[in-house]
PDB file of C-alpha atoms in Angstrom:
ATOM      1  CA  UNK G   1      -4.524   3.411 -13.914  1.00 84.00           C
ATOM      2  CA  UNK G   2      -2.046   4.618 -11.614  1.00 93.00           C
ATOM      3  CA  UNK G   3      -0.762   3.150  -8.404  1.00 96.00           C
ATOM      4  CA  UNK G   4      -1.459   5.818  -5.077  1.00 96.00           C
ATOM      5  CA  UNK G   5       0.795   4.442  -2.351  1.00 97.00           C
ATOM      6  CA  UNK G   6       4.268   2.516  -2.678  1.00 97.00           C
ATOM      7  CA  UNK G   7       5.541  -0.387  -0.793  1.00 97.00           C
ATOM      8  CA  UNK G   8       8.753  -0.885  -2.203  1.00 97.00           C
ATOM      9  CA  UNK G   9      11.012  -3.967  -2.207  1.00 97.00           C
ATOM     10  CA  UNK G  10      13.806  -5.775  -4.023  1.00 96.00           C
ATOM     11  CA  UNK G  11      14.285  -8.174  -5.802  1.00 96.00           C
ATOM     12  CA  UNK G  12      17.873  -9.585  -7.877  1.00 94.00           C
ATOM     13  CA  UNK G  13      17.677  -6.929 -11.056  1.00 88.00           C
ATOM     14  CA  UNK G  14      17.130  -8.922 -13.510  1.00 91.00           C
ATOM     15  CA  UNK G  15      15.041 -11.066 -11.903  1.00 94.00           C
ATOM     16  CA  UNK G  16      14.407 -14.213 -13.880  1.00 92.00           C
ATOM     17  CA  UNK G  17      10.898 -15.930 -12.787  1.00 94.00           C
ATOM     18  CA  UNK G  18       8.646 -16.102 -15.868  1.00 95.00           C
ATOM     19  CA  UNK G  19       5.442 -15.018 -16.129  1.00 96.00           C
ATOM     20  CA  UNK G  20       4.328 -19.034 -16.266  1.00 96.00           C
ATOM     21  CA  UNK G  21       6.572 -19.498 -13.781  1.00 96.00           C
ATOM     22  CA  UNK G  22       4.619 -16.944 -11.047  1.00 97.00           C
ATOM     23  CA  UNK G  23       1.545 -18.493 -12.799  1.00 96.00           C
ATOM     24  CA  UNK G  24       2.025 -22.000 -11.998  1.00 97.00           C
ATOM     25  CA  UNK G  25       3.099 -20.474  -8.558  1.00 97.00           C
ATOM     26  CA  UNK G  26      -0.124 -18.110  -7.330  1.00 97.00           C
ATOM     27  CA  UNK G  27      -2.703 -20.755  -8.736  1.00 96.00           C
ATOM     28  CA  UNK G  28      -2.975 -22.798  -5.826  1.00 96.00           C
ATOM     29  CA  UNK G  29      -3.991 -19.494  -3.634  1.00 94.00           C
ATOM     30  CA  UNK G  30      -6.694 -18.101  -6.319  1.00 93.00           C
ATOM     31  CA  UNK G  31      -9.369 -16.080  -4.709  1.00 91.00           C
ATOM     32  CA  UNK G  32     -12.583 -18.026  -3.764  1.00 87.00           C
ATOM     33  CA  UNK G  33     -15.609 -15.977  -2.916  1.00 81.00           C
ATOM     34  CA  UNK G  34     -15.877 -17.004   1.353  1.00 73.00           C
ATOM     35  CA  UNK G  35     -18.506 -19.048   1.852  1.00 73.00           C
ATOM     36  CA  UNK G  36     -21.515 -18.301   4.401  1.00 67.00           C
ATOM     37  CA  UNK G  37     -19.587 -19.310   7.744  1.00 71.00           C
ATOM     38  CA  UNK G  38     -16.393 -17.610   6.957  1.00 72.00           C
ATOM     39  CA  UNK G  39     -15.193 -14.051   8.016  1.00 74.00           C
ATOM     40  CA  UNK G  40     -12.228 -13.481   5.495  1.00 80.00           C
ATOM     41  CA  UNK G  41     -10.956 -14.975   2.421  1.00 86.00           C
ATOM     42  CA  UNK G  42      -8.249 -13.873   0.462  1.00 91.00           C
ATOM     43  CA  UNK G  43      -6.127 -15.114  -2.722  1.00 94.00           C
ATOM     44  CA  UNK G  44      -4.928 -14.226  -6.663  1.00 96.00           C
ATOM     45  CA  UNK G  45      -7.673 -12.677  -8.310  1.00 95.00           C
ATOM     46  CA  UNK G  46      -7.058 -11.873 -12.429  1.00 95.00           C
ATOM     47  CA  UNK G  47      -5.925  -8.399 -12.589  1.00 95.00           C
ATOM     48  CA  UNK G  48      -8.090  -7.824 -16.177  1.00 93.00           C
ATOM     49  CA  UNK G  49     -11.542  -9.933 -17.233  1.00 90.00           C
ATOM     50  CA  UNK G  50     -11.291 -13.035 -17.884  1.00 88.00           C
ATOM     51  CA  UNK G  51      -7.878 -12.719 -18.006  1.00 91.00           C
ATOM     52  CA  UNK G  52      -5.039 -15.037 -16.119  1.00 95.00           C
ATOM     53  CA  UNK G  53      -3.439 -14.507 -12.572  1.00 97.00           C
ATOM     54  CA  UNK G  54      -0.437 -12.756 -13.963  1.00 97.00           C
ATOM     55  CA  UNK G  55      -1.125  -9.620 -16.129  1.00 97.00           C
ATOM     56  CA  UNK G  56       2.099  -8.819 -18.694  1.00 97.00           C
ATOM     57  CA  UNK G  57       2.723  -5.335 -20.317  1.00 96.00           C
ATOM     58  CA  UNK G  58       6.365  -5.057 -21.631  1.00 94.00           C
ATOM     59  CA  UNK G  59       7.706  -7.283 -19.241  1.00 95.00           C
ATOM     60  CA  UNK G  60       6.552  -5.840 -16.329  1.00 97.00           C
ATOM     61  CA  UNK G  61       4.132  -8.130 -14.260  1.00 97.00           C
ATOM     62  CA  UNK G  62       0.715  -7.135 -12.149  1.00 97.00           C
ATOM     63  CA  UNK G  63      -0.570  -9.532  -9.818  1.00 98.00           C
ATOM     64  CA  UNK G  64      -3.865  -8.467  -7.414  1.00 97.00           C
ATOM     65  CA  UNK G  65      -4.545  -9.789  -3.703  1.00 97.00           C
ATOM     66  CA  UNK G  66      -8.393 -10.011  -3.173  1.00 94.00           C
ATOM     67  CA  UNK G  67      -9.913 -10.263   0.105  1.00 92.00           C
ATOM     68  CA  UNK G  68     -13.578 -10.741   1.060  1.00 87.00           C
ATOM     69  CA  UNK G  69     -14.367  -9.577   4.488  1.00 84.00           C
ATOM     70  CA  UNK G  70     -17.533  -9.740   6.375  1.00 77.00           C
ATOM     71  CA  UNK G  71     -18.671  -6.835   8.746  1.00 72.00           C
ATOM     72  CA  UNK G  72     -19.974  -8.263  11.713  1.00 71.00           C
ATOM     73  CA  UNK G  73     -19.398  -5.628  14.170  1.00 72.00           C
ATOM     74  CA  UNK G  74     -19.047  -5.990  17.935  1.00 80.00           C
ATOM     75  CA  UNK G  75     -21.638  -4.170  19.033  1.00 80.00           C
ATOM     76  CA  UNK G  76     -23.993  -6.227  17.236  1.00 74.00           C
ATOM     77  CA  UNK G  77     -23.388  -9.445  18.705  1.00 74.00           C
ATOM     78  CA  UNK G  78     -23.539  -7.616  22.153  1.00 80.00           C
ATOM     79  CA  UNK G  79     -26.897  -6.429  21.459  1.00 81.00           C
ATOM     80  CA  UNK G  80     -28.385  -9.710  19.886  1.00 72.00           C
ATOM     81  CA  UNK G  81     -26.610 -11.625  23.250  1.00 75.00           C
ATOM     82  CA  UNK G  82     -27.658  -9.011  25.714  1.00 81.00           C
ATOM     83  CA  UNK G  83     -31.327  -9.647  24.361  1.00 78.00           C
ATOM     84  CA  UNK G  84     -31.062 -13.555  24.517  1.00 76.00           C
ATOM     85  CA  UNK G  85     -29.704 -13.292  28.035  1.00 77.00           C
ATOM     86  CA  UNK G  86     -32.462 -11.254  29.176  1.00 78.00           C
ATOM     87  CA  UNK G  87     -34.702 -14.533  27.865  1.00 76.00           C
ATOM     88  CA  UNK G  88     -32.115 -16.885  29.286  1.00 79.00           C
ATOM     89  CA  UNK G  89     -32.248 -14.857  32.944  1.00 73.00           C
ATOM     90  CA  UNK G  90     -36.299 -14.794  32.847  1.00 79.00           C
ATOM     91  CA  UNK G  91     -36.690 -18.640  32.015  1.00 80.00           C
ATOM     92  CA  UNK G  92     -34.111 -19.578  34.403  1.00 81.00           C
ATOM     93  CA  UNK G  93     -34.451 -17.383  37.388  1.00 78.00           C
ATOM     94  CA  UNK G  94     -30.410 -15.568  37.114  1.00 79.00           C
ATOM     95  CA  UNK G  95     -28.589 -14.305  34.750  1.00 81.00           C
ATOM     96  CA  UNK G  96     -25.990 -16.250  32.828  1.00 79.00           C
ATOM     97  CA  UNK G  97     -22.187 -16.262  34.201  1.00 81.00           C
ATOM     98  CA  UNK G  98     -19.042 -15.266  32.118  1.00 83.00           C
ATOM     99  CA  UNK G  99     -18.775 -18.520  31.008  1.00 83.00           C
ATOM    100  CA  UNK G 100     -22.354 -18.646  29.126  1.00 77.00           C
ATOM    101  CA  UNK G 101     -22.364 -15.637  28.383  1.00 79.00           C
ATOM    102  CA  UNK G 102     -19.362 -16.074  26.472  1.00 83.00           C
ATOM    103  CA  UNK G 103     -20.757 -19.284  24.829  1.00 77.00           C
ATOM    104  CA  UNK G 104     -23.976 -17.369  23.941  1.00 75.00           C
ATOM    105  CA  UNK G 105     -22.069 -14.265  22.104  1.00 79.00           C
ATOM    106  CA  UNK G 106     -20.278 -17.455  20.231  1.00 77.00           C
ATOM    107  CA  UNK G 107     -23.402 -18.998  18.980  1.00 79.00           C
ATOM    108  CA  UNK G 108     -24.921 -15.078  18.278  1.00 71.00           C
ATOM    109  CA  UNK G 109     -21.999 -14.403  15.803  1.00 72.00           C
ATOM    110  CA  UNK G 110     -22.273 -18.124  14.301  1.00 73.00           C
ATOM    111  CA  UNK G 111     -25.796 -16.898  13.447  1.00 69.00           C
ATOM    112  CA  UNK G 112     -25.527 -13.619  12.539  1.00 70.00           C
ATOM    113  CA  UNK G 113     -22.316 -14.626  10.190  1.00 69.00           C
ATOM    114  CA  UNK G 114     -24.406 -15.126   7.182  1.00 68.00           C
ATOM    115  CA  UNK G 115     -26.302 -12.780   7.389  1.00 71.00           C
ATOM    116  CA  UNK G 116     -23.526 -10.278   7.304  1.00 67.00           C
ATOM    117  CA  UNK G 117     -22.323  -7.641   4.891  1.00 71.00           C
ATOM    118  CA  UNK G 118     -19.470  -8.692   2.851  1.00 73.00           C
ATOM    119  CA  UNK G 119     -16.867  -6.105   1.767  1.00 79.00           C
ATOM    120  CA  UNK G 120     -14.764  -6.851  -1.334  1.00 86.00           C
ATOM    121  CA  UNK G 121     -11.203  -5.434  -1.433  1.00 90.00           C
ATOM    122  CA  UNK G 122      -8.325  -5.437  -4.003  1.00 94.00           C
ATOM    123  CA  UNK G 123      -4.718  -4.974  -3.503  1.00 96.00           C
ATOM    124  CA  UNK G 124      -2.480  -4.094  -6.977  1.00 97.00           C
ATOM    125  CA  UNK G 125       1.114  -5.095  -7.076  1.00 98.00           C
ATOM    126  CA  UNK G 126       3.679  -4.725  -9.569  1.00 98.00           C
ATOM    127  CA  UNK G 127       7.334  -6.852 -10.495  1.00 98.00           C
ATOM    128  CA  UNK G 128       9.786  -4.868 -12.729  1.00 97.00           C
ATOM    129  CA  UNK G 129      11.800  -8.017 -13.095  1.00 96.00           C
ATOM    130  CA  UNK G 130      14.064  -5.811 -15.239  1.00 96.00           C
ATOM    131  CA  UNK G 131      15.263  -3.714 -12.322  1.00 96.00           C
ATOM    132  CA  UNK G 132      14.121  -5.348  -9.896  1.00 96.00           C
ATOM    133  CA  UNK G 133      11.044  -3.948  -8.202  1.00 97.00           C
ATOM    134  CA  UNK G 134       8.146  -5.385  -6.577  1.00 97.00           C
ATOM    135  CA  UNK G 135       6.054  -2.302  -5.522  1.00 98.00           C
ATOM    136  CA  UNK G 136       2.768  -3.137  -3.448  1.00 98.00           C
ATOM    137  CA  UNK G 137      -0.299  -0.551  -4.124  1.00 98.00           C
ATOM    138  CA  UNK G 138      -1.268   0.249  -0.350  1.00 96.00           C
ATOM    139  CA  UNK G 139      -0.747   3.235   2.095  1.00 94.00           C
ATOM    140  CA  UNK G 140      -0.275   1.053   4.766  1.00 93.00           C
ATOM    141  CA  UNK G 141       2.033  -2.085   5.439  1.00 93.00           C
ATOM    142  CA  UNK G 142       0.000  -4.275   6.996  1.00 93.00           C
ATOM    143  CA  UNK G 143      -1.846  -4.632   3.541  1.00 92.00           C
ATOM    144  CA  UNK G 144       1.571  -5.163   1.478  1.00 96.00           C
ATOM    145  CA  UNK G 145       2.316  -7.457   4.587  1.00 94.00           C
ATOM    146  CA  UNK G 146      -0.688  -9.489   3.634  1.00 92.00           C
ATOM    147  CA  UNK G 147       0.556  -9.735  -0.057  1.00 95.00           C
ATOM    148  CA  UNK G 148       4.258 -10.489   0.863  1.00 96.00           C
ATOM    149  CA  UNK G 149       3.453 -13.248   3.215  1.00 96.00           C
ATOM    150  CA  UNK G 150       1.058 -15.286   0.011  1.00 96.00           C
ATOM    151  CA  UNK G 151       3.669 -14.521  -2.027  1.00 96.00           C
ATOM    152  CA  UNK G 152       6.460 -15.996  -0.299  1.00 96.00           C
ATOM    153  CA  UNK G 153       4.134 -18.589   0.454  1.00 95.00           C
ATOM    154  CA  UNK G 154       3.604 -19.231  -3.391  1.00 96.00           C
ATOM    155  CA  UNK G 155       6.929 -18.681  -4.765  1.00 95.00           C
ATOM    156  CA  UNK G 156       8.916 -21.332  -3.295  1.00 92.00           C
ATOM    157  CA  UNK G 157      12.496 -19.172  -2.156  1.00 91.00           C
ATOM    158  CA  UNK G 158      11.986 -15.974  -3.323  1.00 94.00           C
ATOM    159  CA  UNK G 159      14.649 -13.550  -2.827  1.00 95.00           C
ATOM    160  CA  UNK G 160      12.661 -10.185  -1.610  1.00 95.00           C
ATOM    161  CA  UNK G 161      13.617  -8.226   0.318  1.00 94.00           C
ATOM    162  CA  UNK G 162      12.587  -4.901   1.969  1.00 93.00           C
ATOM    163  CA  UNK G 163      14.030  -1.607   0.202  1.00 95.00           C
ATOM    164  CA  UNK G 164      17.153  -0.135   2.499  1.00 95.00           C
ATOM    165  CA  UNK G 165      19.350   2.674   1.378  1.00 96.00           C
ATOM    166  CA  UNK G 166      22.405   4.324   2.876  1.00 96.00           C
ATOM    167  CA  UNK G 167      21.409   7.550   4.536  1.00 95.00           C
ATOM    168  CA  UNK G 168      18.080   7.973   7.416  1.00 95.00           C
ATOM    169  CA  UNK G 169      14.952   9.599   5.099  1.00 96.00           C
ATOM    170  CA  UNK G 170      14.801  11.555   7.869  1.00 96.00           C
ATOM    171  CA  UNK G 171      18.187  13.020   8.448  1.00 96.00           C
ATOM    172  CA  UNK G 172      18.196  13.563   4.873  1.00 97.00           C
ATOM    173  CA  UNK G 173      14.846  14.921   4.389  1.00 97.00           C
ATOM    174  CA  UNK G 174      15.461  16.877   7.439  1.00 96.00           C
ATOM    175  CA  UNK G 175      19.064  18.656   5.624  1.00 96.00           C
ATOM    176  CA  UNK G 176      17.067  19.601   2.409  1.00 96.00           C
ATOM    177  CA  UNK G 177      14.472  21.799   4.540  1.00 95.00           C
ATOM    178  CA  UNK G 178      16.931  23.030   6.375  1.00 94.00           C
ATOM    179  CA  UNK G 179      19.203  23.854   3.248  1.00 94.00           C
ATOM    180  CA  UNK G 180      15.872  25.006   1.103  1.00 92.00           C
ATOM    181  CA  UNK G 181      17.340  22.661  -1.820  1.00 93.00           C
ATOM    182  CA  UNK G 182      15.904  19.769  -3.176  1.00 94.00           C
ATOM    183  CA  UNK G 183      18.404  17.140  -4.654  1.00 94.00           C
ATOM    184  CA  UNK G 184      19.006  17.413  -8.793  1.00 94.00           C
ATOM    185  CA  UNK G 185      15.727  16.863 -10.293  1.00 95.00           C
ATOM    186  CA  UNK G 186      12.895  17.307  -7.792  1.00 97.00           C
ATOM    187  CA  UNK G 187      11.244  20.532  -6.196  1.00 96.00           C
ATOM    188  CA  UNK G 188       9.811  20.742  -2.454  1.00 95.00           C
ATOM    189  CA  UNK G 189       6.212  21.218  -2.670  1.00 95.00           C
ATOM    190  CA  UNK G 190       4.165  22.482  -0.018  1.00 91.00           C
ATOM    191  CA  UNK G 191       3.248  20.021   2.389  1.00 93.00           C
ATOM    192  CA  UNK G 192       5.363  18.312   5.370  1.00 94.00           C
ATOM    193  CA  UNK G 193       5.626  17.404   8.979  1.00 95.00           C
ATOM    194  CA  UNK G 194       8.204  17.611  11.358  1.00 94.00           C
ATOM    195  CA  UNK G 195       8.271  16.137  14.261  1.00 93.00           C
ATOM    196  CA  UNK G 196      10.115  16.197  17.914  1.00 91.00           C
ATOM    197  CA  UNK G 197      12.301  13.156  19.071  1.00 82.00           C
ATOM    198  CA  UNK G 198      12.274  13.397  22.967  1.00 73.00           C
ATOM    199  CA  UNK G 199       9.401  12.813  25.274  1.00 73.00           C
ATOM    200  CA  UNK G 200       6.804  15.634  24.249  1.00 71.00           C
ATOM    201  CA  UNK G 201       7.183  14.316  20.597  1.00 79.00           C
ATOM    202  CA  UNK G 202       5.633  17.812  19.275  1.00 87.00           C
ATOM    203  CA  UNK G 203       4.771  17.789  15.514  1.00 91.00           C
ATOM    204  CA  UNK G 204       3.720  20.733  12.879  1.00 92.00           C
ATOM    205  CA  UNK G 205       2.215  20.050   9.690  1.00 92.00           C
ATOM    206  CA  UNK G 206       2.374  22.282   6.609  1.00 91.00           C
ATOM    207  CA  UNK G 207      -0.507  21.624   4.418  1.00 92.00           C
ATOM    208  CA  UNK G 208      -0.805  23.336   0.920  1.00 88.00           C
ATOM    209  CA  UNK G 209       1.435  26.130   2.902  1.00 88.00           C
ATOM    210  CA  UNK G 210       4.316  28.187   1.678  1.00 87.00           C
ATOM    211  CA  UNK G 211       7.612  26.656   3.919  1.00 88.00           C
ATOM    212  CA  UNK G 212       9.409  29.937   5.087  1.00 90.00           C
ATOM    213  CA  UNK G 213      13.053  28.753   5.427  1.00 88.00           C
ATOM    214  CA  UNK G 214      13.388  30.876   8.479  1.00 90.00           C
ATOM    215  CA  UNK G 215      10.126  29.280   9.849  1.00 92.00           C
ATOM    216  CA  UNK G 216      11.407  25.404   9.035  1.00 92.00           C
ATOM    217  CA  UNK G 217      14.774  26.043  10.595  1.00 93.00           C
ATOM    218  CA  UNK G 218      12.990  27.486  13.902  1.00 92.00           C
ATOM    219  CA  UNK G 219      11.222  24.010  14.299  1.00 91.00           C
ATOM    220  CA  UNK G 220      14.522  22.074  12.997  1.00 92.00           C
ATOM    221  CA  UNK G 221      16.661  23.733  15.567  1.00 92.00           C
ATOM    222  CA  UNK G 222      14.279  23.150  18.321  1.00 89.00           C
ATOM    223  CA  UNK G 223      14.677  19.301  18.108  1.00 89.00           C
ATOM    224  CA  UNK G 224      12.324  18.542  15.321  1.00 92.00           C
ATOM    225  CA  UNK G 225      12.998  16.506  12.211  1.00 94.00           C
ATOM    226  CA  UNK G 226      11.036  15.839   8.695  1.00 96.00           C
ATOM    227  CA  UNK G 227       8.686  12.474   8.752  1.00 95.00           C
ATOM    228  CA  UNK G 228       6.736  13.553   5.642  1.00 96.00           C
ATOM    229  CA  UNK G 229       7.892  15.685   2.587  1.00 97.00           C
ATOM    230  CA  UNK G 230       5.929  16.529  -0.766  1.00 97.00           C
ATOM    231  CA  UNK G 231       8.041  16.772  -3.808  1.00 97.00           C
ATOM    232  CA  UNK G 232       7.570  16.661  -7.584  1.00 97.00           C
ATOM    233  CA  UNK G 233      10.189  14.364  -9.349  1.00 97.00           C
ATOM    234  CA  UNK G 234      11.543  15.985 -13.051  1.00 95.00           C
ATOM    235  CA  UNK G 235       7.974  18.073 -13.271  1.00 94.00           C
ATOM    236  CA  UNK G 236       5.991  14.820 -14.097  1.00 95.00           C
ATOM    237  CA  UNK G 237       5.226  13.030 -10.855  1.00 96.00           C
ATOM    238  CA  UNK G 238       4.219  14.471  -7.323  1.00 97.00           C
ATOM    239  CA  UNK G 239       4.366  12.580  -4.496  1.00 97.00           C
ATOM    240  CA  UNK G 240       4.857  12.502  -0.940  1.00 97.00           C
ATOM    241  CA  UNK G 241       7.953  10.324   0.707  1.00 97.00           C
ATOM    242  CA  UNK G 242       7.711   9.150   4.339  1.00 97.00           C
ATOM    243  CA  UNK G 243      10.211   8.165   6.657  1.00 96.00           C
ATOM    244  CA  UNK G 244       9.953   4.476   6.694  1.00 95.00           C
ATOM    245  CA  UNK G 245      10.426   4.991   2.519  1.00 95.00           C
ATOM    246  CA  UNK G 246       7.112   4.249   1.415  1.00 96.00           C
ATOM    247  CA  UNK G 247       5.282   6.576  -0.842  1.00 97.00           C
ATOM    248  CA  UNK G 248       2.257   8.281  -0.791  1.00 97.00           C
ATOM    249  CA  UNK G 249       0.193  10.758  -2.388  1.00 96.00           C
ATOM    250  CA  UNK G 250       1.636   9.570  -6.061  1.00 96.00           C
ATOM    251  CA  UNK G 251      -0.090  12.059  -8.760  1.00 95.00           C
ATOM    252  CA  UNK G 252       0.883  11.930 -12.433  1.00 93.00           C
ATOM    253  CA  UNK G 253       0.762  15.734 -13.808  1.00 91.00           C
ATOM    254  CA  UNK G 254      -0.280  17.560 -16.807  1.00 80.00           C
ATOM    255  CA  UNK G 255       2.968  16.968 -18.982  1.00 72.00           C
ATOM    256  CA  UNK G 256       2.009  13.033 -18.735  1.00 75.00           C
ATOM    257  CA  UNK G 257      -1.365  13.380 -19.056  1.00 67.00           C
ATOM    258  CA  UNK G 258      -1.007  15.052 -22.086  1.00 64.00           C
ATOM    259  CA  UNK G 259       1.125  11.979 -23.622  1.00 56.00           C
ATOM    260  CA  UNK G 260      -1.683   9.476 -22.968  1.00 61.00           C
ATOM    261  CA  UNK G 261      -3.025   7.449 -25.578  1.00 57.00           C
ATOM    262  CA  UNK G 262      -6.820   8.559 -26.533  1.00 62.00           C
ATOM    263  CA  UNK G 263      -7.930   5.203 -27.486  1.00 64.00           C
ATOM    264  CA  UNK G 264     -11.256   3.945 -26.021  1.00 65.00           C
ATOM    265  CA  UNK G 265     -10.322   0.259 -26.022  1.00 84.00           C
ATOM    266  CA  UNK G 266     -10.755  -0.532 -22.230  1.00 86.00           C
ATOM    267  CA  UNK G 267      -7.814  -3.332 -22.733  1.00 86.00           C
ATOM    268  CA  UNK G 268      -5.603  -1.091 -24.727  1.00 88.00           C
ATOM    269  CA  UNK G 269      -6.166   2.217 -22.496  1.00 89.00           C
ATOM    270  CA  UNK G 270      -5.117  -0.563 -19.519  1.00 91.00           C
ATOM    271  CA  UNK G 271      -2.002  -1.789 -20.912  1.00 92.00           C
ATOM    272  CA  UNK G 272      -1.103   2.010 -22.022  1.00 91.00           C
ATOM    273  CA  UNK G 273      -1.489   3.756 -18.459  1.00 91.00           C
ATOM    274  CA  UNK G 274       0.137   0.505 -16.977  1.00 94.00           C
ATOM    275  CA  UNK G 275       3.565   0.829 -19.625  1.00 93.00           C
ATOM    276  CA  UNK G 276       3.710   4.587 -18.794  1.00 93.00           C
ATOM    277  CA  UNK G 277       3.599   3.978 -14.407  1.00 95.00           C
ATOM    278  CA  UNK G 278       5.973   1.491 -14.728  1.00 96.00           C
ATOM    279  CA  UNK G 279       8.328   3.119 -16.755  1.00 95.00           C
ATOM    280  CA  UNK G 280       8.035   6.634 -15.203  1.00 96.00           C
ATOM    281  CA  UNK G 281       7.963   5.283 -11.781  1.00 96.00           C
ATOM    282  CA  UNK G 282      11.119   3.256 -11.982  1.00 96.00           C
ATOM    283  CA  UNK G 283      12.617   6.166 -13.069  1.00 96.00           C
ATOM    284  CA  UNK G 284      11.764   8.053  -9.755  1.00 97.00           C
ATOM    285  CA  UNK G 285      12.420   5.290  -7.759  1.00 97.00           C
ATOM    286  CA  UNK G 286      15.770   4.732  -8.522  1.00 96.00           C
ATOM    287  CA  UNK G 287      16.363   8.679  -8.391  1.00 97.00           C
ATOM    288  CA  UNK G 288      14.738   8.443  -5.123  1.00 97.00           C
ATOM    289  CA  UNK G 289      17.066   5.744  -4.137  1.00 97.00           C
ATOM    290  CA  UNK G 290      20.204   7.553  -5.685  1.00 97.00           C
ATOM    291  CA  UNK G 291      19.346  10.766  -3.429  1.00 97.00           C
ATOM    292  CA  UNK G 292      19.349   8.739  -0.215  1.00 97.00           C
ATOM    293  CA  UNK G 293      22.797   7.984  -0.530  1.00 95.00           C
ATOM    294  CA  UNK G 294      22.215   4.853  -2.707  1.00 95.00           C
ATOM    295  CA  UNK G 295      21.232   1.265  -1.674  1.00 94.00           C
ATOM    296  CA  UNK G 296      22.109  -0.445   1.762  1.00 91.00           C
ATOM    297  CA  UNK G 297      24.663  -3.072   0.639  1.00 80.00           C
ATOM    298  CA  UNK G 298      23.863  -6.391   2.757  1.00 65.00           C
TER     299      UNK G 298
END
């Protein structure tokens, strides 16, 4: 198991919370399935069967989010109210105003809520309290924005905070196109966008493409800049780094794959892929960190 998309924050490296300690802390959220009248639940679900809120694997932590959502889609309740104020406008001569009619597409959804698909989601984060990582598993920050808010709601005081480092992703993203040279220990794969600053805000996107230098420095001295870069990190991780620092894309390659354990224990093969992310990806990260000038100091 290997995360796809990084959220990164920080926390104080070490970071002392216990495992029991986050325990204690995430039970009062747990994940109840919704009942019939509600659209969205979410809370601490057990990362493994059976298992407890807070998953351990040489003392790195795993927590999970889950979220029930119903689908109850707009144009459904239009169509069921549309058909009831049809009846409503025969029986009673006219049609109803905005007022009922807003009243009868309430009472439609009340009706139609249990009736409605319900969509199960998970969201995987992980806590290096060693060096001080939490890491949400989702290519877009509203999700880790759902999981940051419980958790700051849970842990009474917690000192997280958003990753910041000292130079712009883009700027420097931007000077290693330009240059053709990756920083010591990654390569520049072949996909990335650049995009324009001013008003037209004109973008190109490379996909599984050769870069020509000459071609990249065209479109950099026109006005545009790098958003999105692929790279591969010491030949054992590719990935693709954004400019608001999250990470996307994250693939482990052959020369990992070919260290994993072959045991068919479900529970074993678990705790095996999760001790080789962690410790390969808080390798990158800090190398990714360390090539953006190092971390913003508050």
């Amino acid at each position: 198991m290997w995360f796809k998309n990084l959220q990164i924050y920080r926390l104080p490296a070490p970071w002392a919370y216990t495992p029991e300690q986050l325990e204690k802390a995430l039970e009062p959220g747990s994940f109840v399935p919704a009942n019939s009248n509600e659209l969205l639940r979410q809370g601490w679900d057990a990362p493994r069967p059976n298992g407890g809120l807070v998953h351990v694997v040489n003392k790195q932590m795993l927590i999970m989010l889950g979220t029930e959502k119903k689908l109850l889609p707009a144009s459904v309740i239009n169509q069921v109210a549309k058909a009831k104020a049809a009846e409503m406008e025969e029986a009673q001569g006219f049609p109803p105003g905005k007022k009922a009619m807003k009243e009868l597409k309430e009472r439609v959804a009340d009706e139609l809520l249990p009736r409605a698909f319900t969509l199960r989601s998970t969201v995987w984060t992980w806590i290096d309290p060693v060096n001080g990582w939490l890491v949400v598993d989702a290519a877009s920050p509203a999700k880790a924005d759902d999981v940051v808010k419980l958790l700051l709601k849970a842990v009474d005081k917690m000192p997280l905070e958003s990753l910041r480092v000292q130079r712009s992703p883009v700027a420097v993203m931007t000077g290693w196109l330009e240059a053709d040279e990756a920083p010591y220990g990654f390569t520049i794969d072949q996909d990335t966008e650049l995009r324009a600053t001013g008003e037209s805000r004109a973008a190109v996107r490379y996909v599984k493409h050769t870069l020509e230098p000459d071609d990249i420095r065209r479109h950099i001295a026109a006005g545009k800049q790098c958003t999105r870069l692929a790279m591969t990190w010491n030949d054992r991780v590719s990935f693709v780094l954004t400019e608001s620092l999250a990470i996307k894309g994250i693939k482990p390659l052959d020369v990992i794959k070919e260290g994993e354990s072959a045991t068919h224990n479900d529970d074993e093969r678990f705790d095996n892929d999760i001790v080789l992310m962690t410790g390969e990806l808080s390798k990158m990260l800090a190398d990714i960190v360390e090539a953006l000038g190092g971390e913003a100091k508050a």
